[in-house]
Amino acid sequence: MSETNPYMMVGERLCMDFINTVSWRESADKRREWFTSYAKWVDWCIHAEVLTGQQAKALLLEAEEKPSEAGDVLKQAIEMREVMYRIFKSISKDISPHQPDLELFNASVSHFYQTLQIIHEKDHYTLKFKQTENNLGIMLPPILQSAVDLLISNNDLERVKQCEGDPCGWLFFDTSRNRSRRWCSMSDCGNRAKARRFYQKEK
């Protein structure tokens, strides 16, 4: 997991990349939060293609007018990210997630799914979350949807893995044919592990 590129997207699923917005997640002294402000979260959402530039600009203007609400929404997003991290980390270890985490996740899903509606677009129908009075949190429903889709795809859950680089802690969806991926990124934690093995061998 790299410090040089603040927007490494290696999770292969939107929810995984969202979870990975903490550098050195499992380090007591190196851990670094990416979402240090509402604007930072918006910026990441543009990169993740959750928001368009036009949507982001409108949200940032609204956040300036409602800084307290923006702060509350950011706190909610971070709390949900940590819940999702604990759930998917348990799954990566083939352990049942803690019930309180599932309850928190389900509460958020229930809240946002109240705004789900079927939209007719040209020659097809699609499900979309409609905007509510509080638009500051419109980025969270698509991320939750990504997590729900992954959770209910039971045959794919064994592809949820945690990077073996210590103390990276990042999660990813293994899309390799033989399901042999071990690192968040071969160019990062993978190379670091290779260098460590070479050093040990030379010693």
Coordinates of N, CA and C in Angstrom, one line a residue:
M1 N 0.8 -1.2 0.0 CA 0.0 0.0 0.0 C 0.9 1.2 0.0
S2 N 0.7 2.1 -1.0 CA 1.7 3.2 -1.2 C 1.3 4.5 -0.6
E3 N 2.3 5.2 -0.1 CA 2.1 6.6 0.4 C 2.2 7.6 -0.8
T4 N 2.8 7.2 -1.9 CA 3.1 8.1 -2.9 C 1.9 8.4 -3.8
N5 N 1.0 7.4 -4.0 CA -0.2 7.6 -4.7 C -1.4 7.5 -3.8
P6 N -2.0 8.6 -3.4 CA -3.0 8.6 -2.4 C -4.3 8.0 -2.9
Y7 N -4.4 7.7 -4.2 CA -5.6 7.1 -4.7 C -5.4 5.8 -5.4
M8 N -4.6 4.9 -4.8 CA -4.4 3.6 -5.3 C -5.8 2.8 -5.3
M9 N -6.2 2.3 -6.4 CA -7.5 1.6 -6.5 C -7.1 0.1 -6.9
V10 N -6.9 -0.7 -5.9 CA -6.5 -2.1 -6.1 C -7.5 -3.1 -5.6
G11 N -8.6 -2.6 -5.1 CA -9.5 -3.6 -4.4 C -10.4 -4.4 -5.4
E12 N -10.5 -3.9 -6.7 CA -11.3 -4.6 -7.7 C -12.8 -4.5 -7.5
R13 N -13.2 -3.9 -6.4 CA -14.6 -3.6 -6.1 C -14.7 -2.3 -5.4
L14 N -15.7 -1.5 -5.7 CA -15.9 -0.2 -5.1 C -15.8 -0.2 -3.6
C15 N -16.5 -1.2 -3.0 CA -16.5 -1.3 -1.5 C -15.1 -1.6 -1.0
M16 N -14.4 -2.4 -1.7 CA -13.0 -2.7 -1.2 C -12.1 -1.5 -1.3
D17 N -12.2 -0.7 -2.4 CA -11.4 0.5 -2.5 C -11.8 1.5 -1.4
F18 N -13.1 1.6 -1.1 CA -13.6 2.5 -0.1 C -13.0 2.1 1.3
I19 N -13.0 0.8 1.6 CA -12.4 0.3 2.8 C -10.9 0.6 2.9
N20 N -10.2 0.6 1.7 CA -8.8 0.8 1.7 C -8.4 2.3 1.7
T21 N -9.2 3.2 2.2 CA -8.8 4.6 2.3 C -8.2 4.9 3.6
V22 N -7.4 4.0 4.1 CA -6.6 4.2 5.3 C -5.2 3.6 5.0
S23 N -4.2 4.4 5.0 CA -2.8 3.8 4.7 C -2.3 3.1 6.0
W24 N -1.6 2.0 5.7 CA -1.1 1.2 6.8 C -2.1 0.9 7.9
R25 N -3.2 0.4 7.5 CA -4.4 0.3 8.3 C -4.1 -0.4 9.6
E26 N -3.2 -1.4 9.7 CA -3.0 -2.2 10.9 C -1.7 -1.8 11.6
S27 N -1.2 -0.6 11.4 CA 0.0 -0.1 12.1 C -0.4 0.9 13.1
A28 N 0.1 0.7 14.3 CA -0.2 1.6 15.4 C 0.4 3.0 15.2
D29 N 1.6 3.1 14.5 CA 2.2 4.4 14.4 C 2.2 5.0 12.9
K30 N 2.0 4.1 11.9 CA 2.1 4.6 10.5 C 0.7 4.8 9.9
R31 N -0.4 4.3 10.6 CA -1.7 4.4 10.1 C -2.1 5.9 9.7
R32 N -2.6 6.1 8.5 CA -3.0 7.4 8.1 C -4.4 7.5 7.5
E33 N -5.2 8.3 8.0 CA -6.6 8.5 7.5 C -6.6 9.3 6.2
W34 N -7.3 8.9 5.2 CA -7.3 9.7 4.0 C -8.4 10.8 4.1
F35 N -9.5 10.4 4.7 CA -10.7 11.3 4.7 C -10.6 12.3 5.9
T36 N -9.6 13.2 5.8 CA -9.4 14.1 6.9 C -10.4 15.3 6.9
S37 N -11.2 15.4 5.8 CA -12.2 16.4 5.6 C -13.2 15.9 4.7
Y38 N -14.4 16.6 4.7 CA -15.4 16.3 3.7 C -14.9 16.4 2.3
A39 N -14.2 17.5 2.1 CA -13.6 17.7 0.7 C -12.7 16.6 0.2
K40 N -12.0 16.0 1.2 CA -11.1 14.9 0.8 C -11.9 13.7 0.4
W41 N -13.1 13.5 1.1 CA -13.9 12.4 0.7 C -14.5 12.6 -0.7
V42 N -15.0 13.8 -0.9 CA -15.5 14.2 -2.2 C -14.5 14.0 -3.3
D43 N -13.3 14.4 -3.1 CA -12.2 14.2 -4.0 C -12.0 12.7 -4.4
W44 N -12.0 11.9 -3.4 CA -11.8 10.5 -3.6 C -13.0 9.9 -4.4
C45 N -14.2 10.4 -4.1 CA -15.4 9.9 -4.8 C -15.3 10.3 -6.3
I46 N -14.7 11.4 -6.6 CA -14.6 11.7 -8.1 C -13.6 10.7 -8.7
H47 N -12.5 10.4 -8.1 CA -11.6 9.5 -8.6 C -12.2 8.1 -8.7
A48 N -13.0 7.7 -7.8 CA -13.7 6.4 -7.8 C -14.9 6.4 -8.7
E49 N -15.2 7.5 -9.4 CA -16.3 7.6 -10.3 C -17.6 7.4 -9.6
V50 N -17.7 7.8 -8.4 CA -19.0 7.8 -7.6 C -19.7 9.1 -7.9
L51 N -18.9 10.2 -8.1 CA -19.4 11.5 -8.3 C -18.8 12.1 -9.6
T52 N -19.6 12.9 -10.3 CA -19.1 13.7 -11.4 C -18.5 15.0 -10.9
G53 N -17.7 15.6 -11.7 CA -17.1 16.9 -11.2 C -18.2 17.9 -10.9
Q54 N -19.2 17.9 -11.7 CA -20.3 18.9 -11.4 C -21.0 18.6 -10.1
Q55 N -21.3 17.3 -9.8 CA -21.9 16.9 -8.6 C -21.0 17.3 -7.4
A56 N -19.7 17.1 -7.5 CA -18.8 17.4 -6.5 C -18.7 18.9 -6.2
K57 N -18.7 19.7 -7.2 CA -18.7 21.1 -7.0 C -20.0 21.6 -6.2
A58 N -21.1 21.0 -6.6 CA -22.4 21.4 -5.9 C -22.3 20.9 -4.4
L59 N -21.8 19.8 -4.2 CA -21.7 19.2 -2.8 C -20.7 20.1 -1.9
L60 N -19.6 20.5 -2.5 CA -18.7 21.3 -1.8 C -19.3 22.7 -1.4
L61 N -20.0 23.2 -2.3 CA -20.7 24.5 -2.0 C -21.7 24.3 -0.9
E62 N -22.5 23.2 -1.0 CA -23.4 22.9 0.1 C -22.7 22.7 1.4
A63 N -21.6 22.0 1.4 CA -20.8 21.7 2.6 C -20.3 23.0 3.2
E64 N -20.0 24.0 2.4 CA -19.5 25.3 2.9 C -20.6 26.0 3.7
E65 N -21.9 25.8 3.2 CA -23.0 26.4 3.9 C -23.5 25.6 5.1
K66 N -23.2 24.3 5.1 CA -23.6 23.5 6.2 C -22.4 22.6 6.7
P67 N -21.4 23.3 7.3 CA -20.2 22.6 7.7 C -20.5 21.5 8.8
S68 N -21.4 21.8 9.7 CA -21.7 20.9 10.8 C -22.3 19.6 10.2
E69 N -23.3 19.8 9.3 CA -23.9 18.6 8.6 C -22.9 17.8 7.8
A70 N -22.0 18.5 7.1 CA -21.0 17.8 6.3 C -20.1 17.0 7.2
G71 N -19.7 17.6 8.3 CA -18.9 16.8 9.3 C -19.6 15.6 9.8
D72 N -20.9 15.7 10.1 CA -21.7 14.5 10.5 C -21.7 13.4 9.5
V73 N -21.9 13.8 8.2 CA -22.0 12.9 7.1 C -20.7 12.2 6.9
L74 N -19.6 12.9 7.0 CA -18.2 12.3 6.9 C -18.0 11.3 8.1
K75 N -18.4 11.7 9.3 CA -18.3 10.8 10.4 C -19.0 9.5 10.2
Q76 N -20.3 9.6 9.6 CA -21.1 8.5 9.3 C -20.4 7.6 8.3
A77 N -19.8 8.2 7.3 CA -19.2 7.4 6.2 C -18.0 6.7 6.8
I78 N -17.2 7.3 7.6 CA -16.0 6.6 8.2 C -16.4 5.5 9.1
E79 N -17.5 5.7 9.9 CA -18.0 4.7 10.8 C -18.4 3.5 10.0
M80 N -19.2 3.7 8.9 CA -19.6 2.6 8.0 C -18.5 1.9 7.3
R81 N -17.4 2.7 6.9 CA -16.3 2.1 6.3 C -15.6 1.1 7.3
E82 N -15.5 1.5 8.5 CA -14.9 0.6 9.5 C -15.7 -0.6 9.8
V83 N -17.0 -0.5 9.8 CA -17.9 -1.7 9.9 C -17.7 -2.6 8.7
M84 N -17.7 -2.1 7.5 CA -17.5 -2.9 6.4 C -16.1 -3.6 6.4
Y85 N -15.1 -2.8 6.9 CA -13.8 -3.4 7.0 C -13.8 -4.7 7.9
R86 N -14.4 -4.5 9.1 CA -14.5 -5.6 10.0 C -15.2 -6.8 9.4
I87 N -16.3 -6.5 8.7 CA -17.1 -7.6 8.1 C -16.3 -8.4 7.1
F88 N -15.7 -7.6 6.2 CA -15.0 -8.3 5.1 C -13.6 -8.9 5.5
K89 N -13.0 -8.3 6.5 CA -11.8 -8.9 7.1 C -12.2 -10.3 7.7
S90 N -13.3 -10.4 8.4 CA -13.7 -11.6 8.9 C -13.9 -12.6 7.8
I91 N -14.6 -12.2 6.8 CA -14.9 -13.1 5.6 C -13.6 -13.6 5.0
S92 N -12.6 -12.7 4.9 CA -11.3 -13.1 4.3 C -10.6 -14.1 5.1
K93 N -10.9 -14.2 6.4 CA -10.3 -15.1 7.3 C -11.2 -16.3 7.5
D94 N -12.3 -16.4 6.8 CA -13.3 -17.5 6.9 C -13.8 -17.5 8.3
I95 N -14.1 -16.4 8.8 CA -14.7 -16.2 10.2 C -16.0 -15.5 10.0
S96 N -17.0 -15.9 10.8 CA -18.3 -15.2 10.7 C -18.2 -13.8 11.3
P97 N -18.7 -12.8 10.6 CA -18.6 -11.4 11.2 C -19.4 -11.3 12.5
H98 N -19.0 -10.3 13.3 CA -19.7 -10.1 14.5 C -21.1 -9.6 14.3
Q99 N -22.0 -10.1 15.0 CA -23.4 -9.7 14.8 C -23.7 -8.2 15.0
P100 N -23.1 -7.5 15.9 CA -23.3 -6.1 16.0 C -22.8 -5.3 14.8
D101 N -21.8 -5.8 14.1 CA -21.4 -5.2 12.8 C -22.4 -5.4 11.7
L102 N -22.9 -6.6 11.7 CA -24.0 -6.9 10.7 C -25.2 -6.0 10.9
E103 N -25.5 -5.8 12.2 CA -26.7 -5.0 12.5 C -26.5 -3.6 12.1
L104 N -25.3 -3.0 12.4 CA -25.0 -1.7 12.0 C -25.1 -1.5 10.4
F105 N -24.5 -2.5 9.8 CA -24.5 -2.5 8.3 C -26.0 -2.5 7.8
N106 N -26.8 -3.4 8.3 CA -28.2 -3.6 7.9 C -29.0 -2.3 8.2
A107 N -28.6 -1.6 9.3 CA -29.4 -0.4 9.6 C -29.1 0.7 8.5
S108 N -27.9 0.8 8.1 CA -27.5 1.7 7.0 C -28.2 1.3 5.7
V109 N -28.2 0.0 5.4 CA -28.8 -0.5 4.2 C -30.3 -0.2 4.2
S110 N -30.9 -0.5 5.3 CA -32.4 -0.2 5.4 C -32.7 1.3 5.2
H111 N -31.9 2.1 5.8 CA -32.1 3.6 5.7 C -32.0 4.1 4.3
F112 N -30.9 3.7 3.6 CA -30.7 4.2 2.2 C -31.6 3.5 1.2
Y113 N -32.0 2.2 1.5 CA -32.8 1.5 0.5 C -34.2 2.1 0.4
Q114 N -34.6 2.9 1.4 CA -35.9 3.5 1.4 C -36.0 4.5 0.2
T115 N -34.8 4.9 -0.3 CA -34.7 5.9 -1.4 C -34.5 5.2 -2.8
L116 N -34.5 3.9 -2.8 CA -34.3 3.2 -4.0 C -35.5 3.2 -4.9
Q117 N -35.3 3.4 -6.2 CA -36.4 3.4 -7.1 C -36.0 2.9 -8.5
I118 N -37.0 2.4 -9.2 CA -36.7 1.9 -10.6 C -36.9 3.1 -11.6
I119 N -35.8 3.3 -12.4 CA -35.8 4.4 -13.4 C -35.8 3.8 -14.8
H120 N -36.6 4.3 -15.7 CA -36.7 3.9 -17.1 C -35.7 4.8 -17.9
E121 N -34.7 4.1 -18.5 CA -33.7 4.9 -19.2 C -33.6 4.3 -20.6
K122 N -34.2 5.0 -21.6 CA -34.2 4.6 -23.0 C -34.8 3.2 -23.2
D123 N -34.1 2.2 -23.4 CA -34.7 0.9 -23.6 C -34.5 -0.1 -22.5
H124 N -34.2 0.4 -21.3 CA -34.0 -0.5 -20.2 C -34.4 0.2 -18.9
Y125 N -34.5 -0.6 -17.8 CA -34.8 -0.1 -16.5 C -33.6 -0.4 -15.6
T126 N -33.4 0.5 -14.6 CA -32.3 0.4 -13.7 C -32.7 0.9 -12.3
L127 N -32.0 0.4 -11.3 CA -32.3 0.8 -9.9 C -31.4 2.0 -9.6
K128 N -31.9 3.0 -9.0 CA -31.1 4.2 -8.6 C -31.6 4.7 -7.3
F129 N -30.7 5.3 -6.5 CA -31.1 6.0 -5.3 C -31.4 7.4 -5.6
K130 N -32.6 7.8 -5.2 CA -33.0 9.2 -5.5 C -32.4 10.1 -4.4
Q131 N -32.2 11.3 -4.8 CA -31.6 12.3 -3.9 C -32.7 12.7 -2.9
T132 N -32.2 13.0 -1.7 CA -33.1 13.4 -0.6 C -32.7 14.8 -0.2
E133 N -33.4 15.4 0.8 CA -33.1 16.7 1.2 C -31.7 16.9 1.6
N134 N -31.1 15.9 2.2 CA -29.7 15.9 2.6 C -28.9 15.2 1.6
N135 N -28.4 16.0 0.6 CA -27.6 15.5 -0.5 C -26.2 15.2 -0.1
L136 N -25.7 15.7 1.0 CA -24.3 15.6 1.4 C -23.8 14.2 1.5
G137 N -24.7 13.2 1.6 CA -24.3 11.8 1.8 C -24.7 11.0 0.6
I138 N -24.9 11.6 -0.6 CA -25.3 10.8 -1.8 C -24.2 9.8 -2.3
M139 N -23.0 9.9 -1.8 CA -22.0 9.0 -2.2 C -22.0 7.7 -1.5
L140 N -22.7 7.6 -0.4 CA -22.6 6.4 0.4 C -23.5 5.3 -0.2
P141 N -24.7 5.5 -0.7 CA -25.6 4.4 -1.2 C -24.9 3.6 -2.3
P142 N -24.2 4.1 -3.3 CA -23.6 3.3 -4.3 C -22.5 2.4 -3.7
I143 N -21.8 2.9 -2.6 CA -20.7 2.1 -2.0 C -21.4 1.0 -1.2
L144 N -22.5 1.3 -0.5 CA -23.2 0.3 0.2 C -23.7 -0.8 -0.7
Q145 N -24.2 -0.3 -1.9 CA -24.7 -1.3 -2.9 C -23.6 -2.2 -3.4
S146 N -22.4 -1.7 -3.5 CA -21.3 -2.5 -3.9 C -21.0 -3.6 -2.9
A147 N -21.1 -3.2 -1.6 CA -20.9 -4.2 -0.5 C -22.0 -5.2 -0.5
V148 N -23.2 -4.8 -0.6 CA -24.4 -5.7 -0.6 C -24.2 -6.7 -1.7
D149 N -23.9 -6.2 -3.0 CA -23.8 -7.1 -4.1 C -22.7 -8.2 -3.9
L150 N -21.6 -7.8 -3.2 CA -20.5 -8.7 -3.0 C -21.0 -9.7 -1.9
L151 N -21.6 -9.2 -0.8 CA -22.0 -10.1 0.3 C -23.0 -11.2 -0.2
I152 N -23.9 -10.9 -1.1 CA -24.9 -11.9 -1.5 C -24.4 -12.7 -2.6
S153 N -23.2 -12.4 -3.2 CA -22.7 -13.3 -4.2 C -21.8 -14.4 -3.5
N154 N -22.5 -15.3 -2.8 CA -21.8 -16.2 -1.9 C -20.7 -17.0 -2.6
N155 N -20.8 -17.4 -3.8 CA -19.7 -18.1 -4.5 C -18.5 -17.3 -4.7
D156 N -18.6 -16.0 -4.6 CA -17.4 -15.1 -4.8 C -16.8 -14.7 -3.5
L157 N -17.4 -14.9 -2.4 CA -16.8 -14.4 -1.1 C -15.5 -15.0 -0.8
E158 N -15.2 -16.2 -1.3 CA -13.8 -16.8 -1.0 C -12.7 -16.0 -1.8
R159 N -13.1 -15.1 -2.7 CA -12.2 -14.3 -3.4 C -11.8 -13.0 -2.6
V160 N -12.5 -12.8 -1.5 CA -12.2 -11.6 -0.7 C -11.0 -12.0 0.1
K161 N -9.9 -11.2 0.0 CA -8.7 -11.5 0.7 C -8.1 -10.3 1.3
Q162 N -7.1 -10.5 2.2 CA -6.4 -9.4 2.9 C -5.0 -9.5 2.5
C163 N -4.4 -8.3 2.1 CA -3.0 -8.3 1.7 C -2.1 -8.9 2.8
E164 N -1.2 -9.7 2.3 CA -0.2 -10.4 3.3 C 0.9 -9.5 3.7
G165 N 1.0 -8.3 3.1 CA 2.0 -7.3 3.5 C 1.7 -6.8 4.9
D166 N 2.6 -6.9 5.8 CA 2.4 -6.4 7.2 C 3.1 -5.0 7.3
P167 N 2.4 -4.0 7.8 CA 1.0 -4.0 8.4 C 0.0 -3.4 7.5
C168 N 0.0 -3.7 6.2 CA -0.8 -3.1 5.2 C -2.3 -3.1 5.6
G169 N -2.9 -4.3 5.7 CA -4.2 -4.5 6.1 C -5.3 -4.3 5.0
W170 N -4.9 -3.9 3.8 CA -5.8 -3.6 2.7 C -6.6 -4.9 2.3
L171 N -7.8 -4.8 1.8 CA -8.6 -5.9 1.4 C -8.7 -5.8 -0.2
F172 N -9.0 -6.9 -0.8 CA -9.2 -6.9 -2.2 C -10.0 -8.1 -2.7
F173 N -10.6 -8.0 -3.9 CA -11.3 -9.1 -4.5 C -10.4 -9.7 -5.5
D174 N -10.0 -11.0 -5.3 CA -9.0 -11.6 -6.1 C -9.7 -12.1 -7.4
T175 N -9.3 -11.4 -8.5 CA -9.8 -11.7 -9.8 C -8.9 -12.6 -10.7
S176 N -7.8 -13.1 -10.0 CA -6.9 -13.9 -10.8 C -7.5 -15.3 -11.1
R177 N -7.1 -15.9 -12.2 CA -7.8 -17.1 -12.6 C -7.6 -18.2 -11.6
N178 N -6.4 -18.4 -11.1 CA -6.2 -19.4 -10.1 C -6.3 -19.0 -8.6
R179 N -6.8 -17.8 -8.5 CA -7.1 -17.3 -7.1 C -5.9 -17.3 -6.2
S180 N -4.7 -16.8 -6.8 CA -3.5 -16.9 -6.1 C -2.9 -15.6 -5.7
R181 N -3.7 -14.5 -5.9 CA -3.2 -13.2 -5.5 C -3.0 -13.1 -4.0
R182 N -1.8 -12.5 -3.6 CA -1.5 -12.4 -2.2 C -1.3 -11.0 -1.7
W183 N -1.1 -10.0 -2.6 CA -0.8 -8.7 -2.2 C -1.8 -7.7 -2.8
C184 N -1.9 -6.5 -2.1 CA -2.7 -5.4 -2.6 C -2.2 -5.0 -3.9
S185 N -0.9 -5.0 -4.0 CA -0.3 -4.6 -5.3 C 1.1 -5.2 -5.4
M186 N 1.4 -5.9 -6.5 CA 2.7 -6.5 -6.6 C 3.8 -5.5 -6.7
S187 N 3.5 -4.3 -7.2 CA 4.5 -3.2 -7.3 C 4.7 -2.5 -5.9
D188 N 3.9 -2.9 -4.9 CA 4.1 -2.2 -3.6 C 4.4 -3.3 -2.6
C189 N 3.4 -3.8 -1.9 CA 3.7 -4.8 -0.9 C 4.3 -6.0 -1.4
G190 N 4.0 -6.4 -2.7 CA 4.6 -7.6 -3.3 C 6.1 -7.4 -3.4
N191 N 6.5 -6.3 -4.0 CA 8.0 -6.0 -4.1 C 8.7 -5.8 -2.8
R192 N 8.0 -5.3 -1.8 CA 8.5 -5.1 -0.5 C 8.8 -6.5 0.1
A193 N 7.9 -7.4 -0.1 CA 8.1 -8.8 0.5 C 9.2 -9.5 -0.3
K194 N 9.3 -9.2 -1.6 CA 10.4 -9.8 -2.4 C 11.8 -9.3 -1.9
A195 N 11.8 -8.0 -1.7 CA 13.1 -7.4 -1.2 C 13.5 -8.0 0.2
R196 N 12.5 -8.2 1.0 CA 12.7 -8.7 2.4 C 13.3 -10.2 2.3
R197 N 12.7 -11.0 1.4 CA 13.2 -12.3 1.2 C 14.6 -12.4 0.7
F198 N 14.9 -11.4 -0.3 CA 16.2 -11.4 -0.8 C 17.2 -11.0 0.3
Y199 N 16.9 -10.0 1.1 CA 17.7 -9.6 2.2 C 18.0 -10.7 3.2
Q200 N 17.0 -11.5 3.5 CA 17.1 -12.6 4.4 C 18.0 -13.7 3.8
K201 N 17.9 -13.9 2.5 CA 18.7 -14.9 1.9 C 20.2 -14.5 1.8
E202 N 20.4 -13.2 1.6 CA 21.8 -12.7 1.5 C 22.5 -12.8 2.9
K203 N 21.7 -12.6 3.9 CA 22.2 -12.6 5.3 C 22.7 -14.1 5.6

